[in-house]
Amino acid sequence: MLLCRVGSVSWGLGLRSGALRAPALSCRIHRVGTSGDAARFRDTVLLPHTHFPMKLNNQKLLDRELQIQRECGFDQLYTWQRERKAKKEFCLHDGPPYANGDTHVGHALNKILKDVRNRFEVLRGTRVHYVPGWDCHGLPIELKALGQLHAGDLTPLQVRRKAREFAEAAIARQRAAFQRWGIMADWGNCYYSFSGHYEATQLRIFQDMHSKGLVYQDYKPVFWSPSSRTALAEAELEYNSEHLSRSVYATFTLTALPPKLAPSLEALGKVSVLVWTTQPWTIPANQAVCFMPKAQYSLVKRVDSEQLLLVATERIASLTSALGTDLQNVTTFVGSDLEGGVCQHPTISGKEVPLLPANHVTMAKGTGLVHTAPAHGMEDYSVATHFSLPVDCMVDEEGRFNELAGKDLQGQAVLDKGTDTVICMLQAAGALVKEEWCVHSYPYDWRSKTPVLFRPSKQWFINTANLKDKAKESLQKVKVIPESARATLMAKLDGRTYWCISRQRSWGVPIPVFYHRETGEALLNKYTVAHVAKVFEEKGSDSWWVEPLEALLPADVLKKSNAGSVTDYERGEDVLDIWFDSGTSWAAVLHGGSASDPHADVCIEGKDQLGGWFQSSLLTSVAVRNKAPYKALVVHGFVVSEKGDKMSKSLGNVIDPDIVINGGPDPVLSPAYGADVLRWWVAESNVFSDVQIGPKTLNTARDSIYKLRNTLRFMLGNLQGFDPQTQAVDPKHMHYIDQYLLHLLREYSIKVSDAYSEFDSGRVIRLLQAFINRDLSSFYFSIIKDRLYCDAENSLGRRSCQTVLEEILDGVTRSIAPILPHLAEEVYQYAPGHDEGETLFQSGWIKSSSVWRKPGLEEAVEGACAIRDSFLSSIPGRNAVEYDLTVAIEPGLLFELMESLQEEPTSTCSQLTELMMASRTTLREALPRDLPADAITGRGTFLINLEGGVIREESTYNIAAVPISLTRCPRCRRHTAETPDCLCPRCQTVVREAQ
């Protein structure tokens, strides 16, 4: 019988440049070939075959993802995992997104990060507690709900009804988007800050803090938004570093010299104190001029006008430049010598203001003497409190001067025309020294994007000064990722002296306080709040306006409170700050995780929450129970454009996650990427800094998934018909390279598990790509294709390889599942070894075994790879199968390890030959002396390290490669045939047995 080549068909995967090409197909004939024989022979080459598509684009991709969600029960997974038995519980507390509009890519970044960790926990058998929620109150919702309507034209109930309807519609749209992204959650049991249960819990926290003296009412300056007509908390501000103000240098003439300076200054004539301010509109409210007691001050004379001015000594040089004239130093003295001086108010005739010491005065800017208006600054207010100065408010809720400011100013907007008028008044009084524009950082209302001001009003506050030490102590026990965010959180906490929690709006949780109609005294205690909380739990907070006062303040409550008749009281009109709303979510939600000790294992939010929800949650929890509500915080950055710009509608660079998934009107400009591309973008990004998104990043994510699909498809194709239950090979009987890949898979699974545990999905993707590119495509796949395609179907070598491929496929699929759940479940439907209908997320994490790590295995394969690298580098650009390789190693450990890969001295089908990728390999102790002239030689060393370094041996090896004398087999295309156009012995056997 003669086996000869009469035709061929090639099939390549293109996995690696220079890798083995897929073998040509030959037919078996006796003497003359026929087309029928060719077809029959082609069937003996076991090429990959799978229905798993290499690519899914456009509508097919979208339809497939939705089909996967339905078939694999994405909407049932959370309930399933909550009902199963589990040794561990993992609670990720969802910081509530704001229900004021559609989703944006910032939502995607946040929700997908959370989902990646939750799905990882589900896979490894942990019971996950994750209840999504929404922050439903607040001014932005109220304003959007009202549209062009004015709140003053509607009753509070009408405002609240419109706001609730708006919030509910926004929640429905956001929920649908989150589910489309594949977010696993308790969607049937979400929490909402406008639910009666939530509001009642919030009031109980409020009362607990009030009973401890942490909640109080006071009249003092607060951040006030004229555009919103309400007080604001620090967390509701954003600072505009490009704000433009009209700053002035103005004089306050001394009407009474300081006693210590009077003897030396009386004879000099009129002396004025020079001040500088970026808020000239506050000068009518001035009550004092402050100085630093320990600083040096000077009396200077303007060379151009002989005017005498009091200024800080170290500011003279800067003032000389600012005023454009030389300042001659007349005399110098210490700041404390100014005490007792009195100035004439520059705009109010007959009003005098004192010179007072204050530690907040700095020398960084200005004159070293600070104009002090207690109604319009917290440091100014502190001075007024210490020296019993009046705190007269000359500004109304709309930011206009009121009647106290006088007829010339009344009705003018203080930040606009009012500033112009005050400057004119200073000029008319001869007190204006210089006016100039000043660019500086200034607080803005984060909702209306307009400047705010300090304005005194009667508000409810939380005394954070009494909480800060406990809060900082609690934070020391919290893990913060990245650790650098801890300092920011601490700094924001340190800078918060108080927290204003009352708002003058209708849409929110009413502060449960009643005021005496005559005295204005507040009635608020554990009895009144407990009853109101009970009413809210049953009927919701609308009842504050709906129910008669007797229902909110019944006789038994009045009696317990030692109060008078219900007719003596009226209900308050303020609502609670929405940061207090969301800051009490731990009490309303986390009991589902642990009833005895409600806490979250982790909270994951953006860096803006370092001064927001992270902090309000911490303060309320520490106030009530002296501990933080979370064990760990993960802080991610913001989403920016690919140019690094902040996204805004005005710049036109906002990216809608719905368009990312489903595509836009122009499929070329806005293709449909699907949910997994969005998830890959999140996972791959360095989320601990600002994250870029745009066409380039999305295309890169899509291409990465295409490459991953191709690798998975290769494995699926080569596992066609393989049954792991009956055909798997025991690891101890496997080829060494197969065992080695199981070892690498185990190492990969450990590293991936660690990365997920540390919230580093970017490292997961780097590990995945390195494993696929380096260990699989460039190494293992290029070596095993001959064995997969050309060995007998049931041979030990091929089954060994398939066993490993099935383990790798399973491990890789599970490792990507938290990030790419749609792709993972799709692959699982095609993968062998599990029951039909079973889903990946119900089947657990990567299954690796410690027995995969065999002593000497790593050294044997890596030693052979070191020799192979020397061989391949010696024949650049040539095909390794064209060579006959001789490997010479002196007796020792390395030689013994190579012998385990090739028992006979020379072989064309040993494991060593497979690793070398040559057609024939000879293993001996020394190179032959009679090497042909065209032999290519090389030399190298390999360090063997066994048993943790107990056994160490550096071995030297030599190689010699010569063009092989055998001919190319027309079936496997290796140079292993004895005569031209005839099959090699291995292929002859396989073809013969296939007949």
PDB file of C-alpha atoms in Angstrom, residues 862-965:
ATOM      1  CA  GLU A 862      10.470  26.203  31.099  1.00  0.00           C
ATOM      2  CA  GLY A 863      13.864  24.600  30.616  1.00  0.00           C
ATOM      3  CA  ALA A 864      12.696  23.231  27.272  1.00  0.00           C
ATOM      4  CA  CYS A 865      11.298  26.672  26.382  1.00  0.00           C
ATOM      5  CA  ALA A 866      14.635  28.276  27.147  1.00  0.00           C
ATOM      6  CA  ILE A 867      16.311  25.829  24.756  1.00  0.00           C
ATOM      7  CA  ARG A 868      13.587  26.426  22.155  1.00  0.00           C
ATOM      8  CA  ASP A 869      14.060  30.192  22.378  1.00  0.00           C
ATOM      9  CA  SER A 870      17.778  29.750  21.693  1.00  0.00           C
ATOM     10  CA  PHE A 871      16.926  27.527  18.724  1.00  0.00           C
ATOM     11  CA  LEU A 872      14.319  29.869  17.220  1.00  0.00           C
ATOM     12  CA  SER A 873      16.517  32.942  17.677  1.00  0.00           C
ATOM     13  CA  SER A 874      19.279  31.180  15.754  1.00  0.00           C
ATOM     14  CA  ILE A 875      17.049  30.719  12.671  1.00  0.00           C
ATOM     15  CA  PRO A 876      15.322  34.110  12.331  1.00  0.00           C
ATOM     16  CA  GLY A 877      12.638  34.151   9.661  1.00  0.00           C
ATOM     17  CA  ARG A 878      12.829  30.407   9.020  1.00  0.00           C
ATOM     18  CA  ASN A 879      10.314  27.677   9.837  1.00  0.00           C
ATOM     19  CA  ALA A 880      11.378  25.463  12.722  1.00  0.00           C
ATOM     20  CA  VAL A 881       9.881  22.341  11.079  1.00  0.00           C
ATOM     21  CA  GLU A 882      12.560  22.528   8.394  1.00  0.00           C
ATOM     22  CA  TYR A 883      15.257  21.614  10.904  1.00  0.00           C
ATOM     23  CA  ASP A 884      16.668  18.600  12.662  1.00  0.00           C
ATOM     24  CA  LEU A 885      17.653  19.763  16.149  1.00  0.00           C
ATOM     25  CA  THR A 886      20.251  18.283  18.452  1.00  0.00           C
ATOM     26  CA  VAL A 887      20.203  19.288  22.123  1.00  0.00           C
ATOM     27  CA  ALA A 888      23.308  18.485  24.154  1.00  0.00           C
ATOM     28  CA  ILE A 889      23.229  18.670  27.955  1.00  0.00           C
ATOM     29  CA  GLU A 890      25.811  17.347  30.381  1.00  0.00           C
ATOM     30  CA  PRO A 891      24.445  14.776  32.862  1.00  0.00           C
ATOM     31  CA  GLY A 892      22.531  16.474  35.654  1.00  0.00           C
ATOM     32  CA  LEU A 893      19.108  17.770  36.611  1.00  0.00           C
ATOM     33  CA  LEU A 894      18.424  19.563  33.329  1.00  0.00           C
ATOM     34  CA  PHE A 895      19.275  16.464  31.301  1.00  0.00           C
ATOM     35  CA  GLU A 896      16.983  14.348  33.485  1.00  0.00           C
ATOM     36  CA  LEU A 897      14.165  16.835  33.045  1.00  0.00           C
ATOM     37  CA  MET A 898      14.573  16.803  29.252  1.00  0.00           C
ATOM     38  CA  GLU A 899      14.646  12.989  29.336  1.00  0.00           C
ATOM     39  CA  SER A 900      11.198  13.103  30.924  1.00  0.00           C
ATOM     40  CA  LEU A 901      10.046  14.830  27.755  1.00  0.00           C
ATOM     41  CA  GLN A 902      11.813  12.430  25.369  1.00  0.00           C
ATOM     42  CA  GLU A 903      12.766   8.946  26.473  1.00  0.00           C
ATOM     43  CA  GLU A 904      14.345   7.794  23.192  1.00  0.00           C
ATOM     44  CA  PRO A 905      17.487   9.552  21.940  1.00  0.00           C
ATOM     45  CA  THR A 906      15.868  10.739  18.690  1.00  0.00           C
ATOM     46  CA  SER A 907      12.191  11.336  17.975  1.00  0.00           C
ATOM     47  CA  THR A 908       9.835  13.111  15.586  1.00  0.00           C
ATOM     48  CA  CYS A 909       6.824  12.906  17.901  1.00  0.00           C
ATOM     49  CA  SER A 910       8.101  13.328  21.452  1.00  0.00           C
ATOM     50  CA  GLN A 911       6.945  16.007  23.832  1.00  0.00           C
ATOM     51  CA  LEU A 912      10.357  17.632  23.545  1.00  0.00           C
ATOM     52  CA  THR A 913      10.041  17.768  19.743  1.00  0.00           C
ATOM     53  CA  GLU A 914       6.583  19.279  20.093  1.00  0.00           C
ATOM     54  CA  LEU A 915       7.950  21.961  22.404  1.00  0.00           C
ATOM     55  CA  MET A 916      10.904  22.662  20.126  1.00  0.00           C
ATOM     56  CA  MET A 917       8.498  22.958  17.141  1.00  0.00           C
ATOM     57  CA  ALA A 918      11.139  21.148  15.069  1.00  0.00           C
ATOM     58  CA  SER A 919      10.452  18.071  12.952  1.00  0.00           C
ATOM     59  CA  ARG A 920      12.945  15.888  14.781  1.00  0.00           C
ATOM     60  CA  THR A 921      14.899  16.257  17.999  1.00  0.00           C
ATOM     61  CA  THR A 922      17.914  14.378  19.312  1.00  0.00           C
ATOM     62  CA  LEU A 923      18.832  14.538  22.996  1.00  0.00           C
ATOM     63  CA  ARG A 924      22.404  13.639  23.958  1.00  0.00           C
ATOM     64  CA  GLU A 925      25.140  14.540  26.411  1.00  0.00           C
ATOM     65  CA  ALA A 926      27.409  16.273  23.897  1.00  0.00           C
ATOM     66  CA  LEU A 927      27.190  17.563  20.354  1.00  0.00           C
ATOM     67  CA  PRO A 928      28.676  15.268  17.703  1.00  0.00           C
ATOM     68  CA  ARG A 929      32.098  16.246  16.438  1.00  0.00           C
ATOM     69  CA  ASP A 930      31.211  15.695  12.785  1.00  0.00           C
ATOM     70  CA  LEU A 931      28.548  18.401  12.448  1.00  0.00           C
ATOM     71  CA  PRO A 932      27.884  19.392   8.841  1.00  0.00           C
ATOM     72  CA  ALA A 933      29.122  22.738   7.587  1.00  0.00           C
ATOM     73  CA  ASP A 934      25.639  24.233   7.416  1.00  0.00           C
ATOM     74  CA  ALA A 935      24.886  23.421  11.055  1.00  0.00           C
ATOM     75  CA  ILE A 936      23.726  26.337  13.191  1.00  0.00           C
ATOM     76  CA  THR A 937      24.959  26.126  16.775  1.00  0.00           C
ATOM     77  CA  GLY A 938      24.138  27.912  19.968  1.00  0.00           C
ATOM     78  CA  ARG A 939      24.741  27.807  23.678  1.00  0.00           C
ATOM     79  CA  GLY A 940      22.858  28.805  26.805  1.00  0.00           C
ATOM     80  CA  THR A 941      22.304  28.223  30.508  1.00  0.00           C
ATOM     81  CA  PHE A 942      19.239  27.505  32.606  1.00  0.00           C
ATOM     82  CA  LEU A 943      18.928  27.846  36.402  1.00  0.00           C
ATOM     83  CA  ILE A 944      16.928  25.092  38.054  1.00  0.00           C
ATOM     84  CA  ASN A 945      15.327  26.019  41.353  1.00  0.00           C
ATOM     85  CA  LEU A 946      13.456  23.249  43.187  1.00  0.00           C
ATOM     86  CA  GLU A 947      11.865  22.874  46.603  1.00  0.00           C
ATOM     87  CA  GLY A 948      11.929  26.570  47.408  1.00  0.00           C
ATOM     88  CA  GLY A 949      15.602  26.993  46.645  1.00  0.00           C
ATOM     89  CA  VAL A 950      16.840  23.883  48.468  1.00  0.00           C
ATOM     90  CA  ILE A 951      17.913  22.448  45.129  1.00  0.00           C
ATOM     91  CA  ARG A 952      19.613  24.927  42.792  1.00  0.00           C
ATOM     92  CA  GLU A 953      21.614  23.999  39.763  1.00  0.00           C
ATOM     93  CA  GLU A 954      22.686  26.057  36.763  1.00  0.00           C
ATOM     94  CA  SER A 955      23.051  23.858  33.708  1.00  0.00           C
ATOM     95  CA  THR A 956      24.609  24.579  30.347  1.00  0.00           C
ATOM     96  CA  TYR A 957      23.144  23.347  27.082  1.00  0.00           C
ATOM     97  CA  ASN A 958      24.304  23.384  23.466  1.00  0.00           C
ATOM     98  CA  ILE A 959      22.188  23.156  20.352  1.00  0.00           C
ATOM     99  CA  ALA A 960      22.877  22.346  16.748  1.00  0.00           C
ATOM    100  CA  ALA A 961      20.292  22.766  13.999  1.00  0.00           C
ATOM    101  CA  VAL A 962      20.727  21.363  10.498  1.00  0.00           C
ATOM    102  CA  PRO A 963      18.287  21.249   7.587  1.00  0.00           C
ATOM    103  CA  ILE A 964      16.342  18.052   8.013  1.00  0.00           C
ATOM    104  CA  SER A 965      16.865  15.221   5.545  1.00  0.00           C
TER     105      SER A 965
END
